[in-house]
Structures are given as structure tokens and as C-alpha cells.
Short mmCIF file of C-alpha atoms and ligand atoms in Angstrom, two decimals:
data_model
loop_
_atom_site.label_atom_id
_atom_site.label_comp_id
_atom_site.label_asym_id
_atom_site.label_seq_id
_atom_site.Cartn_x
_atom_site.Cartn_y
_atom_site.Cartn_z
CA MET A 1178 0.19 -0.10 -0.09
CA ARG A 1179 2.91 2.14 0.43
CA GLU A 1180 3.21 2.34 -3.42
CA VAL A 1181 0.01 3.51 -4.29
CA ASP A 1182 0.24 6.99 -5.99
CA ASP A 1183 -2.71 7.71 -3.84
CA PRO A 1184 -1.38 9.70 0.11
CA TYR A 1185 -4.64 9.04 1.71
CA LEU A 1186 -4.25 4.76 0.55
CA GLN A 1187 -1.06 5.22 1.81
CA GLU A 1188 -1.45 6.26 5.57
CA ARG A 1189 -3.44 3.27 5.58
CA ALA A 1190 -0.61 1.26 4.79
CA SER A 1191 0.95 2.31 8.88
CA ASP A 1192 -2.41 1.24 10.09
CA ILE A 1193 -2.48 -2.25 8.69
CA MET A 1194 1.43 -2.24 10.19
CA ASP A 1195 -0.03 -1.21 13.29
CA VAL A 1196 -2.89 -3.54 13.42
CA GLY A 1197 -0.63 -6.26 12.88
CA ARG A 1198 1.49 -5.42 15.22
CA ARG A 1199 -1.06 -5.54 18.20
CA VAL A 1200 -2.05 -8.73 17.11
CA LEU A 1201 1.23 -10.26 17.29
CA ASN A 1202 1.52 -8.53 20.72
CA ASN A 1203 -2.00 -10.16 21.45
CA LEU A 1204 -1.37 -13.63 20.43
CA ASN A 1205 2.71 -13.42 22.19
CA GLY A 1206 0.10 -12.42 25.18
CA ASP A 1207 0.97 -8.79 25.87
CA GLY A 1208 -0.52 -6.55 27.10
CA PRO A 1209 -0.80 -2.41 25.55
CA ALA A 1210 2.18 -2.27 28.32
CA GLU A 1211 4.33 -3.86 27.04
CA ARG A 1212 4.45 -2.27 23.34
CA PHE A 1213 6.86 0.36 25.56
CA ARG A 1214 8.82 -2.45 27.42
CA LEU A 1215 12.32 -0.80 27.06
CA ASP A 1216 15.17 -2.54 28.01
CA LYS A 1217 17.27 0.67 28.60
CA PRO A 1218 16.65 4.34 28.55
CA SER A 1219 15.74 5.51 24.98
CA ILE A 1220 14.07 8.11 22.53
CA ILE A 1221 10.71 6.59 21.52
CA VAL A 1222 10.11 7.28 17.87
CA ALA A 1223 6.75 6.45 16.06
CA HIS A 1224 4.34 7.29 13.65
CA ASP A 1225 1.77 8.38 16.30
CA LEU A 1226 1.14 7.73 19.75
CA SER A 1227 -2.48 8.39 21.81
CA PRO A 1228 -2.37 9.74 24.69
CA SER A 1229 -3.19 6.66 26.11
CA ASP A 1230 0.14 5.23 24.86
CA THR A 1231 1.79 8.24 26.63
CA ALA A 1232 -0.26 7.39 29.52
CA LEU A 1233 2.43 3.99 30.01
CA PHE A 1234 5.24 5.60 29.59
CA ASP A 1235 7.93 4.92 32.34
CA ARG A 1236 9.41 7.98 33.08
CA LYS A 1237 12.71 5.90 33.92
CA MET A 1238 13.43 4.43 30.56
CA VAL A 1239 11.82 6.73 27.96
CA LEU A 1240 13.99 9.64 27.05
CA GLY A 1241 11.87 11.07 24.77
CA PHE A 1242 9.60 10.42 21.69
CA ALA A 1243 9.10 11.38 18.38
CA THR A 1244 6.49 11.52 15.81
CA ASP A 1245 5.41 11.70 12.33
CA LEU A 1246 1.94 12.96 13.32
CA GLY A 1247 0.48 15.52 15.98
CA SER A 1248 1.05 19.22 16.83
CA ARG A 1249 2.00 20.90 20.30
CA VAL A 1250 -1.91 20.92 21.48
CA SER A 1251 -2.38 17.62 21.39
CA HIS A 1252 -2.90 15.98 24.37
CA THR A 1253 0.33 13.50 23.49
CA ALA A 1254 2.31 16.50 24.11
CA ILE A 1255 0.57 17.65 27.20
CA MET A 1256 0.46 14.23 28.61
CA ALA A 1257 4.44 14.05 27.69
CA ARG A 1258 4.80 17.75 29.18
CA SER A 1259 3.39 16.69 32.32
CA LEU A 1260 5.59 13.79 32.29
CA ASN A 1261 8.30 16.07 31.94
CA ILE A 1262 9.53 14.47 28.67
CA PRO A 1263 11.19 15.82 25.91
CA ALA A 1264 9.21 15.74 22.87
CA VAL A 1265 8.86 16.13 19.01
CA VAL A 1266 6.06 15.88 16.72
CA GLY A 1267 5.14 16.51 13.61
CA MET A 1268 8.21 15.08 11.81
CA LYS A 1269 6.29 13.93 8.98
CA ASP A 1270 7.91 10.34 7.88
CA ALA A 1271 10.92 10.07 10.09
CA SER A 1272 9.35 6.85 11.42
CA LEU A 1273 10.04 5.01 8.76
CA SER A 1274 13.27 5.97 7.40
CA LEU A 1275 14.84 5.34 11.08
CA ASP A 1276 16.11 2.04 12.18
CA SER A 1277 16.62 0.95 15.87
CA ASP A 1278 19.25 1.73 18.16
CA ILE A 1279 21.20 4.22 16.53
CA PRO A 1280 22.16 6.86 18.82
CA ALA A 1281 20.01 10.41 18.94
CA ILE A 1282 19.94 13.63 20.61
CA LEU A 1283 16.19 14.29 21.00
CA ASP A 1284 15.94 18.29 21.10
CA GLY A 1285 12.30 19.12 21.97
CA TYR A 1286 13.05 23.04 22.99
CA GLU A 1287 13.80 23.66 19.11
CA GLY A 1288 12.05 20.46 17.85
CA LEU A 1289 15.33 18.75 16.38
CA LEU A 1290 16.04 14.61 16.37
CA ILE A 1291 19.72 14.25 15.51
CA LEU A 1292 20.67 11.20 14.47
CA ASN A 1293 24.22 9.87 14.68
CA PRO A 1294 25.38 12.88 16.44
CA SER A 1295 29.32 13.80 16.32
CA GLU A 1296 31.14 14.76 19.32
CA LYS A 1297 31.10 18.70 18.98
CA THR A 1298 27.34 18.68 18.51
CA LYS A 1299 27.33 16.22 22.05
CA PHE A 1300 29.68 18.47 23.40
CA GLU A 1301 27.57 21.17 22.51
CA TYR A 1302 24.41 19.72 23.70
CA GLY A 1303 26.37 18.68 27.12
CA GLN A 1304 26.98 22.87 27.63
CA ILE A 1305 23.01 23.76 27.05
CA GLU A 1306 22.03 21.15 29.47
CA GLN A 1307 24.25 22.35 31.84
CA LYS A 1308 23.21 26.15 31.20
CA ARG A 1309 19.50 25.23 31.75
CA HIS A 1310 19.85 23.73 34.17
CA ALA A 1311 21.63 26.46 36.22
CA VAL A 1312 18.54 28.32 35.45
CA GLU A 1313 16.32 25.73 36.43
CA GLU A 1314 18.19 25.83 40.23
CA LYS A 1315 18.02 29.75 39.78
CA LEU A 1316 13.84 29.51 39.52
CA THR A 1317 13.74 26.35 41.86
CA LYS A 1318 14.47 29.22 44.67
CA LEU A 1319 11.07 31.06 43.92
CA ARG A 1320 8.49 28.47 44.36
CA LEU A 1321 7.42 29.97 47.39
CA THR A 1322 7.17 33.39 46.29
CA ASP A 1323 4.12 35.19 45.19
CA ALA A 1324 3.20 35.59 41.35
CA VAL A 1325 2.81 39.64 41.96
CA SER A 1326 3.72 41.93 39.16
CA ARG A 1327 6.01 45.57 39.93
CA ASP A 1328 2.62 47.05 40.83
CA GLY A 1329 0.94 44.57 43.33
CA ARG A 1330 -0.94 42.54 41.11
CA LYS A 1331 -1.13 38.95 42.39
CA VAL A 1332 -2.14 36.52 39.94
CA ILE A 1333 -2.54 32.60 41.46
CA VAL A 1334 -0.19 30.26 39.64
CA SER A 1335 -1.47 26.41 40.14
CA ALA A 1336 -0.98 23.44 38.40
CA ASN A 1337 -2.47 21.06 35.73
CA VAL A 1338 -1.95 17.47 36.35
CA GLU A 1339 -3.28 14.59 34.39
CA LEU A 1340 -1.70 11.49 36.64
CA PRO A 1341 -1.66 10.81 39.55
CA ASP A 1342 1.97 10.48 39.22
CA ASP A 1343 2.10 14.38 38.65
CA LEU A 1344 1.55 14.96 42.03
CA PRO A 1345 4.55 14.76 43.19
CA MET A 1346 5.84 17.73 41.21
CA LEU A 1347 3.04 19.47 42.94
CA GLN A 1348 4.72 21.11 46.32
CA PRO A 1349 8.49 21.26 44.77
CA SER A 1350 7.04 23.76 41.63
CA GLY A 1351 5.66 26.15 44.50
CA ALA A 1352 1.70 25.34 42.91
CA GLU A 1353 -1.50 27.07 44.70
CA GLY A 1354 -3.44 24.39 43.59
CA ILE A 1355 -4.45 22.64 40.98
CA GLY A 1356 -6.10 24.47 38.37
CA LEU A 1357 -7.11 21.61 35.82
CA TYR A 1358 -7.29 17.99 37.49
CA ARG A 1359 -8.19 16.51 33.56
CA THR A 1360 -10.01 13.38 35.69
CA GLU A 1361 -10.48 11.57 32.08
CA PHE A 1362 -6.49 9.80 32.72
CA LEU A 1363 -8.54 7.83 35.26
CA PHE A 1364 -10.10 6.46 32.59
CA VAL A 1365 -7.66 5.27 30.04
CA ASN A 1366 -5.73 2.41 29.87
CA ARG A 1367 -8.25 -0.51 31.57
CA LEU A 1368 -11.16 -2.37 30.38
CA GLU A 1369 -14.04 -1.25 32.43
CA LEU A 1370 -15.39 2.00 34.55
CA PRO A 1371 -13.49 2.75 37.38
CA THR A 1372 -15.84 2.28 40.63
CA GLU A 1373 -17.08 5.04 42.64
CA ASP A 1374 -14.74 3.65 45.56
CA GLU A 1375 -12.10 3.36 43.15
CA GLN A 1376 -12.74 7.07 42.06
CA ILE A 1377 -12.84 8.47 45.88
CA ASN A 1378 -9.17 6.94 46.49
CA VAL A 1379 -8.28 9.05 43.81
CA TYR A 1380 -9.49 12.36 44.51
CA ARG A 1381 -8.66 11.89 47.70
CA LYS A 1382 -4.92 11.41 47.27
CA VAL A 1383 -4.65 14.27 44.08
CA ILE A 1384 -6.68 16.32 47.07
CA GLU A 1385 -4.50 15.71 49.91
CA ALA A 1386 -1.40 16.69 47.48
CA SER A 1387 -2.50 19.56 46.67
CA SER A 1388 -3.70 20.61 50.25
CA PRO A 1389 -4.16 23.53 51.86
CA HIS A 1390 -4.77 25.25 48.24
CA PRO A 1391 -8.10 23.93 46.48
CA VAL A 1392 -8.34 21.27 43.48
CA ILE A 1393 -10.56 21.87 40.61
CA PHE A 1394 -11.91 19.03 39.56
CA ARG A 1395 -12.80 19.02 35.93
CA SER A 1396 -15.55 16.79 34.92
CA LEU A 1397 -14.67 13.46 32.49
CA ASP A 1398 -14.10 15.55 29.33
CA VAL A 1399 -13.24 12.18 26.54
CA GLY A 1400 -13.88 12.17 22.77
CA GLY A 1401 -11.68 14.34 20.46
CA ASP A 1402 -8.24 12.77 21.10
CA LYS A 1403 -8.65 10.78 23.75
CA MET A 1404 -10.61 7.94 22.59
CA PHE A 1405 -10.85 5.09 25.38
CA ASP A 1406 -11.96 1.68 24.53
CA HIS A 1407 -14.53 0.50 27.16
CA LEU A 1408 -16.10 3.79 27.33
CA GLY A 1409 -18.94 3.39 23.78
CA LEU A 1410 -17.38 6.04 21.98
CA GLU A 1411 -17.72 4.97 18.23
CA GLU A 1412 -15.23 6.42 15.66
CA GLU A 1413 -16.84 9.36 13.92
CA GLN A 1414 -15.85 11.81 10.96
CA ASN A 1415 -14.84 14.95 12.90
CA PRO A 1416 -14.30 13.55 16.40
CA PHE A 1417 -13.81 16.93 17.82
CA LEU A 1418 -16.98 18.28 16.96
CA GLY A 1419 -18.79 14.95 17.98
CA TRP A 1420 -19.50 13.74 21.02
CA ARG A 1421 -17.12 15.22 23.19
CA GLY A 1422 -16.98 16.56 27.07
CA ILE A 1423 -19.87 17.86 28.84
CA ARG A 1424 -22.25 16.25 25.50
CA TYR A 1425 -20.83 12.82 26.62
CA CYS A 1426 -21.72 13.20 29.98
CA LEU A 1427 -24.93 14.37 28.81
CA GLY A 1428 -25.75 11.66 27.36
CA ARG A 1429 -23.95 8.93 29.55
CA THR A 1430 -25.75 10.07 32.75
CA ASP A 1431 -24.55 6.92 34.85
CA VAL A 1432 -21.05 7.54 33.96
CA PHE A 1433 -21.40 11.17 35.07
CA GLU A 1434 -23.28 10.69 37.97
CA THR A 1435 -20.44 8.47 39.71
CA GLN A 1436 -18.01 11.10 38.95
CA LEU A 1437 -19.81 13.88 40.68
CA ARG A 1438 -20.85 11.74 43.87
CA ALA A 1439 -17.11 10.58 44.26
CA ILE A 1440 -15.95 14.36 43.54
CA CYS A 1441 -18.68 15.55 46.23
CA ARG A 1442 -17.63 12.70 49.10
CA ALA A 1443 -13.83 12.71 48.04
CA GLY A 1444 -14.10 16.70 49.25
CA ALA A 1445 -15.70 16.26 52.04
CA GLY A 1446 -14.09 18.76 54.71
CA HIS A 1447 -12.45 20.18 51.94
CA LYS A 1448 -12.17 23.25 49.62
CA VAL A 1449 -13.34 21.00 46.20
CA ARG A 1450 -14.50 23.43 43.16
CA ILE A 1451 -15.95 21.47 40.24
CA MET A 1452 -15.90 22.35 35.89
CA PHE A 1453 -17.72 21.46 33.23
CA PRO A 1454 -15.69 21.02 29.70
CA MET A 1455 -16.65 22.18 26.34
CA ILE A 1456 -20.18 23.98 27.34
CA SER A 1457 -21.40 25.52 23.84
CA THR A 1458 -24.61 26.16 24.95
CA TYR A 1459 -26.82 27.54 27.96
CA GLU A 1460 -28.86 24.55 28.45
CA GLU A 1461 -25.75 22.42 28.34
CA LEU A 1462 -24.43 24.21 32.02
CA ILE A 1463 -27.56 24.26 33.43
CA GLN A 1464 -28.55 20.32 33.31
CA ALA A 1465 -24.89 19.60 34.17
CA LYS A 1466 -25.51 21.83 37.28
CA THR A 1467 -28.96 20.44 37.82
CA ILE A 1468 -27.41 17.01 37.83
CA LEU A 1469 -24.83 17.62 40.33
CA GLN A 1470 -27.61 19.39 42.70
CA GLY A 1471 -29.54 15.81 42.44
CA VAL A 1472 -26.26 14.10 43.35
CA ILE A 1473 -25.93 16.32 46.24
CA LEU A 1474 -29.44 16.07 47.54
CA ASP A 1475 -29.21 12.32 47.12
CA LEU A 1476 -25.57 12.18 49.03
CA GLU A 1477 -27.38 14.49 52.23
CA LYS A 1478 -30.78 12.26 51.49
CA GLU A 1479 -28.25 9.04 52.49
CA ASN A 1480 -26.08 11.21 55.38
CA THR A 1481 -23.26 10.22 53.72
CA LYS A 1482 -20.31 12.95 53.87
CA HIS A 1483 -19.58 15.07 50.91
CA CYS A 1484 -17.98 18.21 50.66
CA SER A 1485 -21.28 20.94 50.64
CA ASP A 1486 -20.12 24.14 49.20
CA ILE A 1487 -18.44 22.95 46.10
CA GLU A 1488 -17.60 25.75 43.85
CA VAL A 1489 -19.00 25.43 40.15
CA GLY A 1490 -17.37 26.42 37.02
CA ALA A 1491 -17.67 26.63 33.31
CA MET A 1492 -14.57 26.20 31.14
CA ILE A 1493 -15.05 28.85 28.17
CA GLU A 1494 -13.25 26.71 24.86
CA VAL A 1495 -15.89 27.45 22.68
CA PRO A 1496 -16.67 30.50 20.66
CA SER A 1497 -20.55 30.21 21.43
CA ALA A 1498 -19.66 29.77 25.00
CA ALA A 1499 -17.54 32.42 25.00
CA LEU A 1500 -20.54 35.03 22.90
CA ILE A 1501 -22.65 34.55 25.57
CA VAL A 1502 -20.42 34.48 28.46
CA ASP A 1503 -22.73 37.33 30.01
CA LEU A 1504 -25.41 34.53 30.40
CA ILE A 1505 -23.20 32.16 31.77
CA VAL A 1506 -21.50 34.19 33.95
CA PRO A 1507 -24.36 34.60 36.55
CA GLU A 1508 -24.78 30.68 36.54
CA VAL A 1509 -21.02 29.69 37.60
CA ASP A 1510 -18.18 30.82 40.73
CA PHE A 1511 -15.44 31.15 38.06
CA LEU A 1512 -14.53 30.52 34.93
CA SER A 1513 -11.48 28.83 33.12
CA ILE A 1514 -10.73 29.56 29.80
CA GLY A 1515 -9.31 26.38 28.05
CA THR A 1516 -7.56 28.03 25.49
CA ASN A 1517 -6.35 24.74 23.68
CA ASP A 1518 -9.65 24.27 22.22
CA LEU A 1519 -10.48 28.00 21.85
CA ILE A 1520 -7.79 28.51 19.26
CA GLN A 1521 -9.00 25.53 17.59
CA TYR A 1522 -12.66 26.11 16.80
CA THR A 1523 -12.05 29.85 16.38
CA LEU A 1524 -9.35 29.65 14.01
CA ALA A 1525 -11.19 26.22 12.83
CA VAL A 1526 -7.59 24.68 13.14
CA ASP A 1527 -7.53 21.11 14.37
CA ARG A 1528 -5.04 20.86 17.60
CA THR A 1529 -3.74 17.55 16.54
CA ASN A 1530 -2.90 17.90 12.84
CA GLU A 1531 0.66 19.32 12.04
CA LYS A 1532 -0.25 20.30 8.82
CA VAL A 1533 -1.98 23.41 9.97
CA ALA A 1534 0.06 24.01 12.82
CA TYR A 1535 1.18 26.82 11.24
CA LEU A 1536 -2.44 28.48 11.88
CA TYR A 1537 -2.51 27.57 15.68
CA GLN A 1538 -2.10 31.06 16.74
CA PRO A 1539 -2.40 32.07 20.47
CA THR A 1540 -1.89 35.51 19.34
CA HIS A 1541 -4.69 35.45 16.75
CA PRO A 1542 -6.63 39.17 17.03
CA ALA A 1543 -9.64 37.14 17.87
CA ILE A 1544 -8.19 35.25 20.29
CA ILE A 1545 -7.38 38.33 21.96
CA GLN A 1546 -10.34 39.63 21.65
CA LEU A 1547 -12.72 36.55 22.88
CA ILE A 1548 -10.22 36.38 26.29
CA ARG A 1549 -11.20 40.34 26.99
CA LEU A 1550 -14.40 39.94 26.56
CA ILE A 1551 -14.59 36.70 28.72
CA VAL A 1552 -12.21 38.65 31.53
CA THR A 1553 -14.24 41.72 30.98
CA LYS A 1554 -17.99 39.74 31.40
CA ALA A 1555 -16.58 37.91 34.19
CA HIS A 1556 -15.08 40.67 36.43
CA GLU A 1557 -18.68 43.10 35.79
CA GLY A 1558 -19.81 39.58 37.27
CA ASN A 1559 -17.56 39.72 40.15
CA ILE A 1560 -16.27 36.14 39.48
CA TRP A 1561 -12.49 34.92 38.74
CA VAL A 1562 -11.44 33.82 35.51
CA GLY A 1563 -8.41 31.49 35.07
CA VAL A 1564 -6.51 30.31 31.82
CA CYS A 1565 -5.67 26.63 31.92
CA GLY A 1566 -4.14 26.07 27.99
CA GLU A 1567 -1.21 25.88 27.10
CA MET A 1568 -0.79 29.29 26.46
CA ALA A 1569 -0.86 29.82 30.30
CA GLY A 1570 2.63 28.13 30.89
CA GLU A 1571 3.83 30.21 27.78
CA ILE A 1572 6.40 32.70 29.09
CA MET A 1573 6.09 34.90 25.73
CA LEU A 1574 2.13 35.05 25.94
CA THR A 1575 2.67 35.69 29.97
CA PRO A 1576 2.61 39.83 29.67
CA LEU A 1577 -0.54 39.27 27.04
CA LEU A 1578 -2.41 37.42 30.04
CA LEU A 1579 -1.70 39.50 32.70
CA GLY A 1580 -2.83 43.02 30.77
CA LEU A 1581 -5.84 41.19 30.33
CA GLY A 1582 -6.70 40.70 33.39
CA VAL A 1583 -6.79 37.12 34.04
CA ASP A 1584 -6.82 36.06 37.96
CA GLU A 1585 -5.43 32.78 37.38
CA LEU A 1586 -2.82 30.83 34.92
CA SER A 1587 -2.88 26.78 35.60
CA MET A 1588 0.01 25.04 33.49
CA GLY A 1589 2.68 21.55 34.00
CA SER A 1590 4.25 22.13 36.96
CA ILE A 1591 7.58 22.37 35.62
CA PHE A 1592 6.33 25.93 34.36
CA ILE A 1593 5.59 27.85 37.36
CA PRO A 1594 8.57 29.15 38.79
CA ARG A 1595 9.51 30.58 34.94
CA ILE A 1596 5.94 32.38 35.05
CA LYS A 1597 6.41 33.61 38.03
CA ARG A 1598 9.35 35.14 37.37
CA VAL A 1599 8.36 36.59 34.60
CA ILE A 1600 4.60 38.41 36.14
CA GLN A 1601 7.39 39.49 38.80
CA SER A 1602 9.20 41.39 36.34
CA LEU A 1603 6.46 43.01 34.89
CA SER A 1604 4.28 45.85 35.14
CA TYR A 1605 0.56 45.63 35.26
CA GLU A 1606 -0.52 49.36 34.54
CA GLU A 1607 2.09 48.58 31.48
CA MET A 1608 1.15 45.45 30.27
CA GLN A 1609 -2.70 46.33 30.56
CA ASN A 1610 -1.35 49.54 27.79
CA LEU A 1611 0.51 46.73 25.76
CA VAL A 1612 -3.19 44.83 25.25
CA GLN A 1613 -4.50 48.16 23.64
CA GLU A 1614 -1.27 48.51 21.34
CA ALA A 1615 -1.19 44.44 20.25
CA LEU A 1616 -4.87 45.14 19.63
CA LYS A 1617 -4.08 47.98 16.76
CA LEU A 1618 -2.03 44.99 14.86
CA SER A 1619 -3.66 42.79 12.65
CA THR A 1620 -1.45 39.90 12.52
CA GLY A 1621 -0.65 37.42 15.10
CA LYS A 1622 2.84 37.43 14.13
CA GLU A 1623 3.29 41.56 14.59
CA ILE A 1624 1.89 40.39 18.25
CA LEU A 1625 3.67 37.96 18.94
CA GLU A 1626 6.32 40.41 17.13
CA LEU A 1627 5.83 42.60 20.12
CA LEU A 1628 5.53 40.36 22.69
CA GLU A 1629 9.23 39.36 21.85
CA LYS A 1630 10.30 42.67 22.66
CA VAL A 1631 8.80 43.06 25.70
CA ALA A 1632 10.44 39.97 26.88
CA GLN A 1633 13.66 40.88 25.76
CA ALA A 1634 13.17 43.80 27.84
CA ASN A 1635 11.96 42.26 30.86
CA TYR A 1636 13.38 38.95 31.62
CA PRO A 1637 16.01 38.33 28.66
CA GLU A 1638 17.27 35.49 31.29
CA LEU A 1639 14.47 33.22 30.36
CA LEU A 1640 14.48 33.63 26.83
CA ASP A 1641 17.84 31.36 25.46
C1 PEP B 2583 -8.05 23.52 26.60
O1 PEP B 2583 -9.08 23.33 25.68
O2 PEP B 2583 -7.67 24.70 26.68
C2 PEP B 2583 -8.51 22.89 27.82
C3 PEP B 2583 -7.49 22.84 28.98
O3 PEP B 2583 -8.86 21.33 27.86
P1 PEP B 2583 -8.19 19.93 27.08
O4 PEP B 2583 -6.38 20.37 26.78
O5 PEP B 2583 -7.72 19.19 28.21
O6 PEP B 2583 -8.89 19.96 26.02
MG1 MG B 2584 -10.20 21.10 26.34
#
């Protein structure tokens, strides 16, 4: 099939290879985890990896990975970041032309996979590693400081958590709570749904690890690039526009209610927040809240201990929700902007597709306008608003988010010290003016150039 003169059919060849490998693994009696059993620390090169594959990685053995497909904000890349594993995605056909067991350097900063590096290259990379290590050391000293701008504006900096394995990173990073706990990864790589008790155990561990700071549990967000076998998700033509996030939960109220009960019960005696992903209509939010109220009522009737004053939030990640934000605000205690999806849906760019990655622009004027609208309406309604997409951990974009008035930034733990450092170096008032300047420009590229100048002037030591 690789010889066929049709790129679509050529692509299918790798599907057949993959099925073949899986059949062989199963015949050998090896489960999915076996696929990543490595004898020595290695870089994995693959055509594609799913988020469920990434969840199976052994941090000690997987030094990094490179894939032909994928982009920076696919959940595979997000998982790699939370595992602190370097990754390069969108390498086109690298997996077909490489042999196993060759020495290589994977440079996740520059997006390079260097094969058979010379002694000189190895030496240079050794130097880069040392330099970066020294900067990291300095930054860790900032972990217990607050993210307060030069003129006194405080931003809460919290962590995104995907797997319970991420929890030990929380305290050392200086996170002020968990701003996004992606609960769906508890449902991955297994044959049955997790029971209520099993979920309670995990959620309690999460709450304890974050204590005394709060945790925001995001209700199950499957679909899109998170297709897990036992959830009854079927293949769809456009999975990102399909049965995803809150749509799935409202269709599978059995799964949803079990999860909500587990969160409420695990939260007994703690400060717990819950938010709903992929809200695109007002009705969805009301339905989700009604189901939550029903669950709380049942727990009260049963006299089961639970968190009684749970705070409820909506994720704003679909443009329709952003545009009706004034209707959403009175219904919730907080908002969290999921920029990964907000960018994908606003700019009509599949977040996992490397061919259109050049169009995936966080600094596109439309994105800035939408964030400004969301923050303005949230503050008018006296609620706080956070950002939990990958934008929150990008030092180049912090001036923009600070100037836009965002109250909380939630990101992979490894980014927290440097984002604190960036906020401490900036003036809120100046960044508000920067947003005005940015909105006079016409393109994402020009706005990014403006931000690069601000970064160079305020925190040059973090840039190389
Ligand atoms: C987002 O869309 O920005 C977000 C945080 O959710 P996820 O990346 O899990 O879709
Ligand atoms: Mg999202």
C-alpha cells in the first residue's frame, strides 16, 4: 500500500502495520503496556502515539519521543510535558526511515532529532543542558514566592495534573493548587469503568497532595483525541466536533453521576471546585448543574459525608460560550478559559494536525478579543477567571494574559517557577497598555513580535 499513488491510501499502510503489531502482541500474550517495555533508556520514534499510549510510558526508560503526526497542543504532547519528557511532533515520515538502536539527541526546545551526533554536537548539547540546569536551579528558589507584578497585581499560579504520578511535582513547583485536574486519564488503559470507590480514593489523594490549596476537578472530558475503548465512543468523522466533553456526560448520566458523587464525597471537609468542559450552550450548563444538585441532594438524604459548598465553574473553550458569557457568568462561581480548544474552534484549526499547525496562533487578534470579552464579563459579574490551556505556561504570552486581567494561570508544574518570575518582572499597568497596542495590530505574527520585545526587555535571562 505504501507504493500506491494516493497519499490517503499510503497512510493506511501504517494502520495495517499497527494492527499487525497489536495482533502479534496479543498472540504473544502481551498487554498494551508491553509495547513500551524497554531494556534500556531510549528515545521512542513512532508514526503516532495516542494519549493512552503516552500514559503507559515509564519515565525512567523513555528519554523522549518523536512522532510523525501530532502538534504541540495534542493531548499526547500535553501528557509528555506533564511527565517532563522531551518530545518532537510533526516529523512527517521520520518513523519510516529510521533504524532502531542508533545514537540520537532529541532537542524538544528546537524540535530536532539529531541522528548519530558528532562529538562536537554532543559537547555542545552538554553545555546547553548545564546552562539550562543552572537557570532551573535559580528558578526553583522562586517557588515559594507569590506571582505579584511590580505594581502589586497578584495572579494565582496553579498546576495542571493529568496522572496521579504528577502529584509529587506539586509542592516542589510552588503551585497554589490544581487549576485543572484532567480526570479522564483515570479512565484510560483499562477494560472497565472505575467504580465510585476507586475514584474516591484517587480524588482524595489529589486533594491531599494539593492541600491547603484547592483543586479544580474537571468532569470527564473524553472524545476528540481522547478515545478510550470501554466508554462506548464510536469512530466519528469529526471527533473534535462530535460527542465530546459535557456532551458525552449528559448522554451517559450514569457515568457522570458516579463521577460527581465520587468528587463530592472525596471533597468532604475540603475546598473543592468542579468545572464542566466543552460547554457550548446555556442549556448544557444548566443540565450539568441540575445533575450535580441531584447528586448532592441524594448524598444529603443518605447522610453520606460530602463537600457541601462545592464551587462550580464553566470552561470557556468554544466560541459560542465566549459570546454568551454574560449569560453563563451568573450561573457559576468561576470561569476557566481552555485556550487549547478555544483557539482550535475559533480559528478552525485541528489542534492535532501538524499540516495546519502554522495557523494555530494564540496571538491571533480574534483570540485576544475573545479573552478580553470573557475577562471583562466575568469581572463585571464579580467572579474570577483563569486560563488552563497551554498558553498559561508560555512565557512569551504571560504579558498578554496579565494585561488582559486574568486572575489565575494553570499550567504543567514544570513551568510554574518561570511564570512566577515573569509576572514578578512585569508591570500590570504597562501590560494593560500593551494589550491596547496589540489590538491595533492586524496579525498574530505582529503581536508575537511585540511580545518578543517585551520579553527581551523584562526577562531576557529566560529566553535562551
Ligand atoms: C483546553 O482546551 O485548553 C483545555 C485545558 O482542555 P484540554 O486541553 O484537555 O482539551
Ligand atoms: Mg479543552
